[in-house]
């Protein structure tokens, strides 16, 4: 399952927002083909961790390093990280009125394709291509004509995020609370889409509050964050234990 | 008011009235308005209502009603045609142009679109000036003193007109003053959309002083789309006033794109129980432009609903002004009012003065208002960058989207598309979305 060279290697990462330290020393390694889950109570820093790696400008990296596919991640602008193959699925995707989803999806796809030295698609070619990908997520093609995320339900927004993941073919995808607010049918569809995108070359990090998602996307590793640190790492059984015992026992043990 | 420094402007404007041959009430109305205009003078920045909008560049100029009005070729106005329109009425430098207007004998049943002078006098008398009183505003008085030509749109009871009525006001020459007048009367349970568009075929200075009155009778629906696309040296002064009667609904879409200085007064009287107004505004300006919107929503009776979204996108050294006054009178219980003013500054020199003004004299109401001024949301820019777009592309796209929300709500497809293209070009999003 794993090769020697990590896809992502984070060492001693600390980060702050508005002068307040949120991440207090994180070591984290992901290898190709792996699925990781990062769990933890609200305010533990798990969402911040994924945002810092994707380059959110509100956060300042104060110490530590992150190597992504051999490159110094923190030396790259957010868009360069995306083009290099890092993807972040947002907990709250942004609405972009007046821009048709198809137009936006093609724009991001072609931008990233161009940066990777691959062919861009014209609107007709892209239409065929994106419709195939939408089947994976059981998305109605009418979502192509609507403005980006505008008036989408929570579940539709999350599907649209995973659709972008399918188009951009990241090496490493962070899915931030992709499961929250989804009913069971939507969760099943979204998880099915994510599973279909897994290969031995890419990797997925699920950032979640709930164990439920892990029934559908089974992780190789489960990490528990608390107070800006990873306080416990285990296999998928750790998630079940968290479900039955809550987070308190780990915080105490740590 | 300060009148001495501005009297040459005003005298010129008022002296230039067409010879008044009208007898009866119309002549008297003009005469009273003329008296009012002379007496009151024109406003300066010393007037609270005009604090941020300095009209002195306007007062330095003299404008005349042009002696000769050239007829533009149909090709000149072709780009401004609204494909969906049931009828198009064109005014050139303030005067009706039969040649450029569409034939009026093919109108849908129940819709009348006529020149002011062709409308029955007694019918007109009780309606014209009933909503936009010349005593309320100096420029309404000047407009009323010049009352001669204009458009009257009437929809019969229970008739819904799907296709919009397009009123196009074209300026063809510098130094010309025009005083367009529009009256829209929607009889009970009728439904109509009126597009009022202002544009120029030259880059010189000119003055448009427009007054539009809307009467939405019981249970009627009126949508008024105002496209202010005046020339870059043009001055646009306007009042749109609506009276919304019982269970009626008034939608207003005010788009201010052109003009050197523009001032839009929007006055809505929610006069009948259960009446509603939805006011959307967008000012998209740059360079040295100034766009000022002063709105006034008057909740006079119970169960009224008002919704207002006003947005300004300000670049270069431009200046946007928004003053949104909402009055809830003591009898207007169960009023539900929400107002939102959002302003985007694209440069260091850009400026906006936004002021919500809520006055509530009833005790059982739901009122909310908010104003924001600033740059794009960090989170939104980051979202697009996380999908591979560079910073500039992300910002251009979001600026476009900010404006597009107001454009998209207009609901007339060809107008939405035309404005989207314009906004795209102005925000640089065109390059991104090519």
CSV table of N, CA, C and O in Angstrom, one decimal, chain B residues 147 235 332:
chain,number,residue,atom,x,y,z
B,147,UNK,N,-42.7,70.1,-18.5
B,147,UNK,CA,-43.5,69.0,-19.0
B,147,UNK,C,-44.0,69.2,-20.4
B,147,UNK,O,-44.7,70.2,-20.7
B,235,UNK,N,-24.5,64.3,-17.1
B,235,UNK,CA,-25.1,64.5,-15.8
B,235,UNK,C,-26.5,63.9,-15.8
B,235,UNK,O,-27.3,64.2,-16.7
B,332,UNK,N,-48.0,51.8,11.2
B,332,UNK,CA,-47.5,50.7,10.3
B,332,UNK,C,-47.1,49.5,11.1
B,332,UNK,O,-45.9,49.1,11.0
